[in-house]
Amino acid sequence: MSNNDNVNSVFIALRTTLARAVSHIVPPREVEDIVQETYVRVCQVGERDDIHHPRSFMLRTARNLALDHRKRSESRLADSMEDLQEDLQELATGADETYDRVAANQEFGHFCEAVRQLPQQCRKAFVLRKVYGYSQKEIAASLGISENTVEKHIAMGIKRCTGFMMALTSGQPQKSKGLTAEALSAEEAPLAQAGVSHE
């Protein structure tokens, strides 16, 4: 069997494993592209005889491609947020530009802090929906939870972020991140009773 045939057979055998490995790094709709790009990259290697462990090489290549994709996505998100801030500043009329810029940056920083204080699963669902625009079905598949739980996480995220921002504008102190079951609101209590982790 030639090395080319060996690479092909290893790729076919690893296809599901590669998809599973990158699914923890990139959104569900990007997984297949990363897997195919992995095969293309391996085929482009000039000296395939130098690949002594094709399985490890493919897994490492897929992981690196997924990480690169995530970095590019985060960079695009940061750029789009900067563009959004600039657009909002241009819309403001008659106000001091420096003050507006500082206020917008501060408000954005407060919003980011509000999102950071969300429980882990809630934060993941909220960001995938509100920042990346995924459907509830895609989020449920990505996080391994039901669509109903995704909906509850997003609702909780909106409620907590809104409460956080309103408390800042009214000058009230913020709740600590560690909430007890007694401190949960009526909307959050069903998640706690269902055994959904808040951390």
Coordinates of N, CA and C in Angstrom, one line a residue:
M1 N 0.8 -1.2 0.0 CA 0.0 0.0 0.0 C 0.9 1.2 0.0
S2 N 0.6 2.2 -0.9 CA 1.4 3.4 -1.0 C 1.1 4.3 0.2
N3 N 2.0 5.3 0.4 CA 1.8 6.2 1.5 C 0.5 7.1 1.3
N4 N 0.3 7.3 0.0 CA -0.9 8.1 -0.4 C -2.2 7.4 0.0
D5 N -2.2 6.0 -0.3 CA -3.4 5.2 0.1 C -3.5 5.2 1.6
N6 N -2.4 5.1 2.3 CA -2.4 5.1 3.7 C -3.0 6.3 4.3
V7 N -2.6 7.5 3.8 CA -3.2 8.8 4.2 C -4.7 8.8 4.0
N8 N -5.1 8.4 2.8 CA -6.5 8.3 2.5 C -7.3 7.4 3.4
S9 N -6.8 6.3 3.7 CA -7.5 5.3 4.5 C -7.5 5.8 6.0
V10 N -6.5 6.5 6.4 CA -6.4 7.0 7.8 C -7.5 8.2 7.9
F11 N -7.5 9.0 6.9 CA -8.5 10.1 6.9 C -9.9 9.6 6.9
I12 N -10.2 8.6 6.1 CA -11.6 8.1 6.1 C -11.9 7.5 7.5
A13 N -11.0 6.7 8.1 CA -11.2 6.1 9.4 C -11.3 7.2 10.5
L14 N -10.7 8.3 10.3 CA -10.6 9.4 11.4 C -11.7 10.5 11.2
R15 N -12.4 10.4 10.1 CA -13.3 11.6 9.8 C -14.2 12.0 10.9
T16 N -14.8 11.0 11.5 CA -15.7 11.3 12.7 C -15.0 11.8 13.9
T17 N -13.8 11.2 14.1 CA -13.0 11.6 15.3 C -12.5 13.1 15.1
L18 N -12.1 13.4 13.8 CA -11.7 14.8 13.5 C -12.9 15.7 13.7
A19 N -14.0 15.4 13.3 CA -15.2 16.2 13.4 C -15.5 16.5 14.9
R20 N -15.4 15.4 15.7 CA -15.7 15.5 17.1 C -14.6 16.4 17.8
A21 N -13.4 16.2 17.4 CA -12.3 17.0 18.0 C -12.5 18.5 17.8
V22 N -12.8 18.9 16.6 CA -12.9 20.3 16.2 C -14.3 20.9 16.7
S23 N -15.3 20.0 16.9 CA -16.6 20.6 17.3 C -16.5 21.2 18.7
H24 N -15.5 21.0 19.5 CA -15.3 21.6 20.8 C -14.7 23.0 20.6
I25 N -14.2 23.3 19.4 CA -13.5 24.5 19.2 C -14.2 25.5 18.3
V26 N -14.9 25.0 17.2 CA -15.6 25.9 16.3 C -17.1 25.6 16.3
P27 N -17.9 26.5 15.8 CA -19.3 26.3 15.7 C -19.7 25.1 14.9
P28 N -20.8 24.5 15.1 CA -21.2 23.3 14.3 C -21.2 23.5 12.8
R29 N -21.6 24.6 12.3 CA -21.6 24.8 10.9 C -20.2 24.9 10.2
E30 N -19.2 25.1 11.0 CA -17.8 25.2 10.5 C -17.1 23.8 10.6
V31 N -17.6 22.9 11.3 CA -16.9 21.6 11.5 C -16.5 20.9 10.2
E32 N -17.5 20.7 9.3 CA -17.2 20.0 8.1 C -16.1 20.7 7.2
D33 N -16.2 22.0 7.2 CA -15.1 22.8 6.4 C -13.8 22.5 7.0
I34 N -13.6 22.5 8.3 CA -12.3 22.3 9.0 C -11.9 20.8 8.7
V35 N -12.8 19.9 8.7 CA -12.4 18.5 8.4 C -11.9 18.4 7.0
Q36 N -12.6 19.0 6.0 CA -12.2 18.9 4.6 C -10.8 19.7 4.4
E37 N -10.7 20.8 5.1 CA -9.4 21.5 5.0 C -8.3 20.7 5.5
T38 N -8.5 19.9 6.5 CA -7.5 19.1 7.1 C -7.0 18.1 6.0
Y39 N -7.9 17.5 5.3 CA -7.5 16.5 4.3 C -6.7 17.2 3.2
V40 N -7.2 18.4 2.8 CA -6.5 19.2 1.7 C -5.1 19.5 2.2
R41 N -4.9 19.9 3.4 CA -3.6 20.3 3.9 C -2.7 19.1 4.0
V42 N -3.2 17.9 4.4 CA -2.4 16.7 4.4 C -2.0 16.3 3.0
C43 N -2.9 16.5 2.1 CA -2.6 16.1 0.7 C -1.5 17.1 0.1
Q44 N -1.4 18.3 0.6 CA -0.5 19.3 0.1 C 0.9 19.0 0.6
V45 N 1.1 18.2 1.6 CA 2.4 17.9 2.2 C 3.3 17.3 1.1
G46 N 4.4 17.9 0.8 CA 5.3 17.4 -0.2 C 5.9 16.1 0.0
E47 N 6.4 15.8 1.1 CA 7.1 14.6 1.5 C 6.2 13.8 2.5
R48 N 5.2 13.0 1.9 CA 4.4 12.3 2.8 C 5.1 11.2 3.5
D49 N 6.2 10.8 3.0 CA 7.0 9.7 3.7 C 7.5 10.2 5.0
D50 N 7.6 11.5 5.2 CA 8.0 12.1 6.5 C 6.9 12.0 7.5
I51 N 5.7 11.7 7.1 CA 4.6 11.6 8.1 C 4.6 10.2 8.7
H52 N 5.3 10.1 9.8 CA 5.4 8.7 10.4 C 4.1 8.3 11.2
H53 N 3.4 9.3 11.7 CA 2.2 9.0 12.4 C 1.0 9.8 11.8
P54 N 0.4 9.3 10.7 CA -0.6 10.1 10.1 C -1.8 10.5 10.9
R55 N -2.2 9.6 11.8 CA -3.3 9.8 12.7 C -3.1 11.1 13.6
S56 N -1.9 11.1 14.3 CA -1.6 12.2 15.1 C -1.4 13.5 14.3
F57 N -0.8 13.4 13.1 CA -0.6 14.5 12.2 C -1.9 15.1 11.8
M58 N -2.9 14.3 11.4 CA -4.2 14.8 11.0 C -5.0 15.4 12.2
L59 N -4.9 14.8 13.4 CA -5.6 15.4 14.5 C -5.0 16.7 14.9
R60 N -3.7 16.8 14.9 CA -3.0 18.1 15.2 C -3.3 19.2 14.1
T61 N -3.3 18.8 12.9 CA -3.6 19.7 11.8 C -5.1 20.2 11.9
A62 N -6.0 19.3 12.2 CA -7.4 19.7 12.4 C -7.6 20.7 13.6
R63 N -6.9 20.4 14.7 CA -7.0 21.2 15.8 C -6.4 22.6 15.6
N64 N -5.3 22.6 14.9 CA -4.6 23.9 14.6 C -5.5 24.8 13.6
L65 N -6.1 24.1 12.6 CA -7.0 24.8 11.7 C -8.2 25.4 12.5
A66 N -8.8 24.6 13.4 CA -9.9 25.0 14.2 C -9.5 26.2 15.1
L67 N -8.4 26.2 15.7 CA -7.9 27.3 16.5 C -7.7 28.5 15.7
D68 N -7.1 28.4 14.5 CA -6.9 29.5 13.6 C -8.2 30.1 13.2
H69 N -9.2 29.3 12.9 CA -10.5 29.8 12.5 C -11.1 30.5 13.7
R70 N -11.0 30.0 14.9 CA -11.6 30.7 16.1 C -10.9 32.1 16.3
K71 N -9.6 32.1 16.1 CA -8.9 33.4 16.3 C -9.4 34.4 15.3
R72 N -9.5 34.0 14.0 CA -10.0 34.9 13.0 C -11.4 35.4 13.3
S73 N -12.3 34.5 13.8 CA -13.7 34.9 14.1 C -13.7 35.9 15.3
E74 N -12.8 35.6 16.3 CA -12.8 36.6 17.4 C -12.3 37.9 16.9
S75 N -11.3 37.9 16.0 CA -10.7 39.2 15.5 C -11.8 39.9 14.7
R76 N -12.6 39.2 13.9 CA -13.7 39.8 13.1 C -14.7 40.4 14.1
L77 N -15.0 39.6 15.2 CA -16.0 40.1 16.1 C -15.5 41.4 16.8
A78 N -14.2 41.4 17.2 CA -13.7 42.7 17.8 C -13.7 43.8 16.8
D79 N -13.4 43.6 15.6 CA -13.4 44.6 14.6 C -14.8 45.1 14.3
S80 N -15.8 44.2 14.3 CA -17.2 44.6 14.1 C -17.7 45.4 15.3
M81 N -17.3 45.0 16.5 CA -17.7 45.8 17.7 C -17.1 47.2 17.6
E82 N -15.9 47.3 17.2 CA -15.2 48.6 17.1 C -16.0 49.4 16.0
D83 N -16.3 48.8 14.9 CA -17.1 49.5 13.8 C -18.4 50.0 14.4
L84 N -19.1 49.1 15.1 CA -20.4 49.4 15.7 C -20.3 50.6 16.6
Q85 N -19.2 50.6 17.5 CA -19.0 51.7 18.4 C -18.8 53.0 17.6
E86 N -18.0 52.9 16.5 CA -17.7 54.1 15.7 C -19.0 54.6 15.1
D87 N -19.8 53.7 14.6 CA -21.1 54.1 13.9 C -22.0 54.8 14.9
L88 N -22.1 54.2 16.1 CA -22.9 54.8 17.2 C -22.4 56.2 17.5
Q89 N -21.1 56.4 17.6 CA -20.6 57.7 17.9 C -20.9 58.7 16.8
E90 N -20.8 58.3 15.6 CA -21.1 59.2 14.5 C -22.6 59.7 14.5
L91 N -23.5 58.8 15.0 CA -24.9 59.2 15.0 C -25.2 60.2 16.1
A92 N -24.4 60.2 17.1 CA -24.6 61.2 18.2 C -24.3 62.6 17.7
T93 N -25.2 63.5 17.9 CA -25.0 64.9 17.4 C -24.9 65.9 18.5
G94 N -24.0 66.8 18.3 CA -23.8 67.9 19.3 C -23.2 67.5 20.6
A95 N -22.8 66.3 20.7 CA -22.1 65.8 22.0 C -20.6 65.8 21.8
D96 N -20.0 65.9 22.9 CA -18.5 65.9 22.9 C -18.1 64.5 22.5
E97 N -17.3 64.4 21.4 CA -16.9 63.0 20.9 C -16.1 62.3 21.9
T98 N -15.2 62.9 22.6 CA -14.3 62.2 23.6 C -15.2 61.6 24.7
Y99 N -16.1 62.4 25.2 CA -17.0 61.9 26.3 C -17.8 60.7 25.8
D100 N -18.4 60.9 24.6 CA -19.2 59.8 24.0 C -18.4 58.5 23.8
R101 N -17.1 58.6 23.4 CA -16.3 57.5 23.1 C -16.0 56.8 24.5
V102 N -15.6 57.5 25.4 CA -15.3 57.0 26.8 C -16.6 56.3 27.3
A103 N -17.7 57.0 27.2 CA -19.0 56.4 27.8 C -19.4 55.1 27.0
A104 N -19.2 55.1 25.7 CA -19.6 53.9 25.0 C -18.6 52.8 25.3
N105 N -17.3 53.0 25.4 CA -16.4 52.0 25.8 C -16.7 51.5 27.2
Q106 N -17.0 52.4 28.1 CA -17.3 52.0 29.5 C -18.6 51.2 29.5
E107 N -19.6 51.6 28.8 CA -20.8 50.8 28.7 C -20.6 49.4 28.1
F108 N -19.8 49.4 27.1 CA -19.5 48.1 26.5 C -18.7 47.2 27.4
G109 N -17.8 47.8 28.2 CA -17.0 47.1 29.2 C -17.9 46.5 30.3
H110 N -18.9 47.4 30.7 CA -19.9 46.9 31.7 C -20.7 45.7 31.2
F111 N -21.1 45.8 29.9 CA -21.9 44.7 29.3 C -21.1 43.5 29.2
C112 N -19.8 43.6 28.9 CA -18.9 42.4 28.8 C -18.8 41.8 30.2
E113 N -18.7 42.6 31.2 CA -18.6 42.1 32.6 C -19.9 41.4 33.0
A114 N -21.0 42.0 32.6 CA -22.3 41.3 32.9 C -22.3 39.9 32.2
V115 N -21.9 39.8 31.0 CA -21.8 38.5 30.3 C -20.9 37.6 31.0
R116 N -19.7 38.1 31.4 CA -18.7 37.2 32.1 C -19.3 36.7 33.4
Q117 N -20.2 37.4 34.1 CA -20.7 36.9 35.3 C -21.8 35.9 35.2
L118 N -22.3 35.6 33.9 CA -23.3 34.6 33.7 C -22.7 33.2 34.0
P119 N -23.5 32.3 34.5 CA -23.1 30.9 34.6 C -22.5 30.4 33.3
Q120 N -21.6 29.5 33.4 CA -20.9 29.0 32.2 C -21.8 28.6 31.0
Q121 N -22.7 27.6 31.3 CA -23.6 27.2 30.2 C -24.5 28.3 29.7
C122 N -25.0 29.1 30.6 CA -25.8 30.2 30.2 C -25.0 31.2 29.3
R123 N -23.8 31.5 29.7 CA -22.9 32.4 29.0 C -22.7 31.9 27.6
K124 N -22.4 30.6 27.5 CA -22.1 30.0 26.2 C -23.3 30.1 25.2
A125 N -24.5 29.7 25.8 CA -25.7 29.8 25.0 C -26.0 31.3 24.6
F126 N -25.9 32.2 25.5 CA -26.2 33.6 25.3 C -25.3 34.2 24.2
V127 N -24.0 33.9 24.3 CA -23.0 34.4 23.3 C -23.2 33.8 21.9
L128 N -23.4 32.5 21.9 CA -23.7 31.8 20.6 C -24.9 32.4 19.9
R129 N -25.9 32.8 20.7 CA -27.2 33.3 20.1 C -27.0 34.8 19.8
K130 N -26.6 35.6 20.7 CA -26.6 37.0 20.6 C -25.4 37.6 19.8
V131 N -24.3 36.9 19.9 CA -23.1 37.4 19.2 C -22.9 36.7 17.8
Y132 N -23.0 35.4 17.8 CA -22.8 34.6 16.6 C -24.0 34.4 15.8
G133 N -25.2 34.6 16.4 CA -26.5 34.4 15.7 C -26.9 33.0 15.4
Y134 N -26.4 32.0 16.2 CA -26.8 30.6 16.0 C -28.3 30.4 16.4
S135 N -28.9 29.4 15.8 CA -30.3 29.1 16.1 C -30.2 28.3 17.4
Q136 N -31.4 28.2 18.1 CA -31.5 27.4 19.3 C -31.1 25.9 19.0
K137 N -31.5 25.4 17.9 CA -31.1 24.0 17.5 C -29.6 23.8 17.4
E138 N -28.9 24.8 16.8 CA -27.5 24.7 16.6 C -26.8 24.8 18.0
I139 N -27.3 25.7 18.9 CA -26.7 25.8 20.2 C -26.9 24.5 21.0
A140 N -28.2 24.0 20.9 CA -28.5 22.8 21.7 C -27.5 21.6 21.2
A141 N -27.3 21.5 19.9 CA -26.4 20.5 19.4 C -25.0 20.7 19.9
S142 N -24.5 21.9 19.9 CA -23.2 22.3 20.2 C -22.9 22.0 21.7
L143 N -23.9 22.4 22.6 CA -23.7 22.3 24.0 C -24.2 21.0 24.6
G144 N -24.9 20.2 23.8 CA -25.4 18.9 24.2 C -26.5 19.0 25.2
I145 N -27.4 20.0 25.0 CA -28.5 20.3 25.9 C -29.8 20.4 25.0
S146 N -31.0 20.4 25.7 CA -32.2 20.5 24.9 C -32.4 22.0 24.4
E147 N -33.2 22.1 23.4 CA -33.6 23.5 22.9 C -34.3 24.3 24.0
N148 N -35.1 23.6 24.8 CA -35.9 24.2 25.9 C -34.9 24.8 26.9
T149 N -33.9 24.1 27.2 CA -32.9 24.6 28.1 C -32.1 25.7 27.5
V150 N -31.8 25.7 26.2 CA -31.1 26.8 25.5 C -32.0 28.0 25.7
E151 N -33.3 27.9 25.4 CA -34.2 29.0 25.5 C -34.2 29.6 26.9
K152 N -34.2 28.8 27.9 CA -34.1 29.3 29.3 C -32.8 30.0 29.6
H153 N -31.7 29.4 29.1 CA -30.4 30.0 29.3 C -30.4 31.4 28.7
I154 N -30.9 31.6 27.5 CA -30.9 32.8 26.8 C -31.7 33.9 27.5
A155 N -32.9 33.4 28.0 CA -33.8 34.3 28.7 C -33.1 34.8 30.0
M156 N -32.5 33.8 30.7 CA -31.8 34.1 31.9 C -30.7 35.1 31.7
G157 N -29.9 34.9 30.6 CA -28.8 35.8 30.2 C -29.3 37.2 29.9
I158 N -30.4 37.3 29.2 CA -31.0 38.7 28.9 C -31.4 39.3 30.2
K159 N -32.1 38.6 31.1 CA -32.6 39.1 32.4 C -31.4 39.6 33.2
R160 N -30.4 38.7 33.4 CA -29.3 39.1 34.3 C -28.5 40.2 33.7
C161 N -28.2 40.3 32.4 CA -27.4 41.4 31.8 C -28.2 42.7 32.0
T162 N -29.5 42.6 31.7 CA -30.3 43.8 31.8 C -30.3 44.3 33.3
G163 N -30.5 43.4 34.2 CA -30.4 43.7 35.6 C -29.1 44.3 36.0
F164 N -28.0 43.7 35.5 CA -26.7 44.2 35.8 C -26.5 45.7 35.3
M165 N -26.9 45.9 34.1 CA -26.8 47.3 33.5 C -27.7 48.3 34.2
M166 N -28.9 47.9 34.6 CA -29.8 48.8 35.3 C -29.3 49.1 36.7
A167 N -28.7 48.1 37.3 CA -28.2 48.3 38.7 C -27.0 49.3 38.6
L168 N -26.2 49.2 37.5 CA -25.1 50.2 37.4 C -25.6 51.6 37.2
T169 N -26.6 51.8 36.4 CA -27.1 53.1 36.1 C -27.8 53.7 37.3
S170 N -28.4 52.8 38.2 CA -29.0 53.3 39.4 C -28.1 53.4 40.6
G171 N -26.8 52.9 40.4 CA -25.8 53.0 41.4 C -26.0 52.0 42.5
Q172 N -26.7 50.9 42.3 CA -26.9 49.9 43.3 C -25.7 48.9 43.2
P173 N -25.3 48.3 44.3 CA -24.2 47.3 44.2 C -24.6 46.1 43.5
Q174 N -23.7 45.4 42.9 CA -24.0 44.2 42.1 C -24.0 42.9 43.0
K175 N -24.9 42.0 42.6 CA -25.0 40.7 43.3 C -23.6 40.0 43.1
S176 N -23.3 39.1 44.0 CA -22.1 38.3 43.8 C -22.4 37.2 42.8
K177 N -21.3 36.7 42.2 CA -21.5 35.6 41.2 C -22.1 34.3 41.8
G178 N -21.7 34.0 43.0 CA -22.1 32.8 43.7 C -23.5 32.9 44.2
L179 N -24.5 32.5 43.5 CA -25.9 32.6 44.0 C -26.3 31.3 44.6
T180 N -27.0 31.4 45.7 CA -27.6 30.2 46.3 C -28.9 29.9 45.7
A181 N -29.4 28.7 46.0 CA -30.7 28.3 45.4 C -31.8 29.2 45.9
E182 N -31.7 29.7 47.1 CA -32.7 30.6 47.7 C -32.7 32.0 46.9
A183 N -31.6 32.4 46.4 CA -31.5 33.7 45.7 C -31.9 33.6 44.3
L184 N -32.2 32.5 43.7 CA -32.6 32.4 42.3 C -34.0 32.9 42.1
S185 N -34.2 33.6 41.0 CA -35.5 34.2 40.7 C -36.5 33.0 40.3
A186 N -37.7 33.4 40.1 CA -38.7 32.4 39.7 C -38.4 31.8 38.4
E187 N -37.8 32.6 37.4 CA -37.5 32.1 36.1 C -36.3 31.1 36.2
E188 N -35.3 31.4 37.1 CA -34.1 30.5 37.2 C -34.3 29.3 38.0
A189 N -35.3 29.3 38.9 CA -35.5 28.1 39.8 C -35.8 26.8 39.0
P190 N -36.6 26.8 37.9 CA -36.8 25.6 37.2 C -35.5 25.0 36.6
L191 N -34.5 25.8 36.2 CA -33.2 25.3 35.8 C -32.5 24.6 36.9
A192 N -32.5 25.2 38.1 CA -31.8 24.6 39.2 C -32.5 23.3 39.6
Q193 N -33.8 23.3 39.6 CA -34.5 22.0 39.9 C -34.3 20.9 38.9
A194 N -34.0 21.3 37.7 CA -33.8 20.3 36.6 C -32.3 19.8 36.7
G195 N -31.5 20.4 37.6 CA -30.2 20.0 37.7 C -29.2 20.6 36.7
V196 N -29.6 21.8 36.1 CA -28.8 22.5 35.2 C -27.8 23.3 36.0
S197 N -26.5 23.1 35.7 CA -25.4 23.8 36.5 C -25.4 25.2 36.1
H198 N -25.2 26.0 37.2 CA -25.0 27.5 37.0 C -23.6 27.9 36.9
E199 N -22.6 27.0 37.0 CA -21.2 27.3 37.0 C -20.5 26.5 36.0

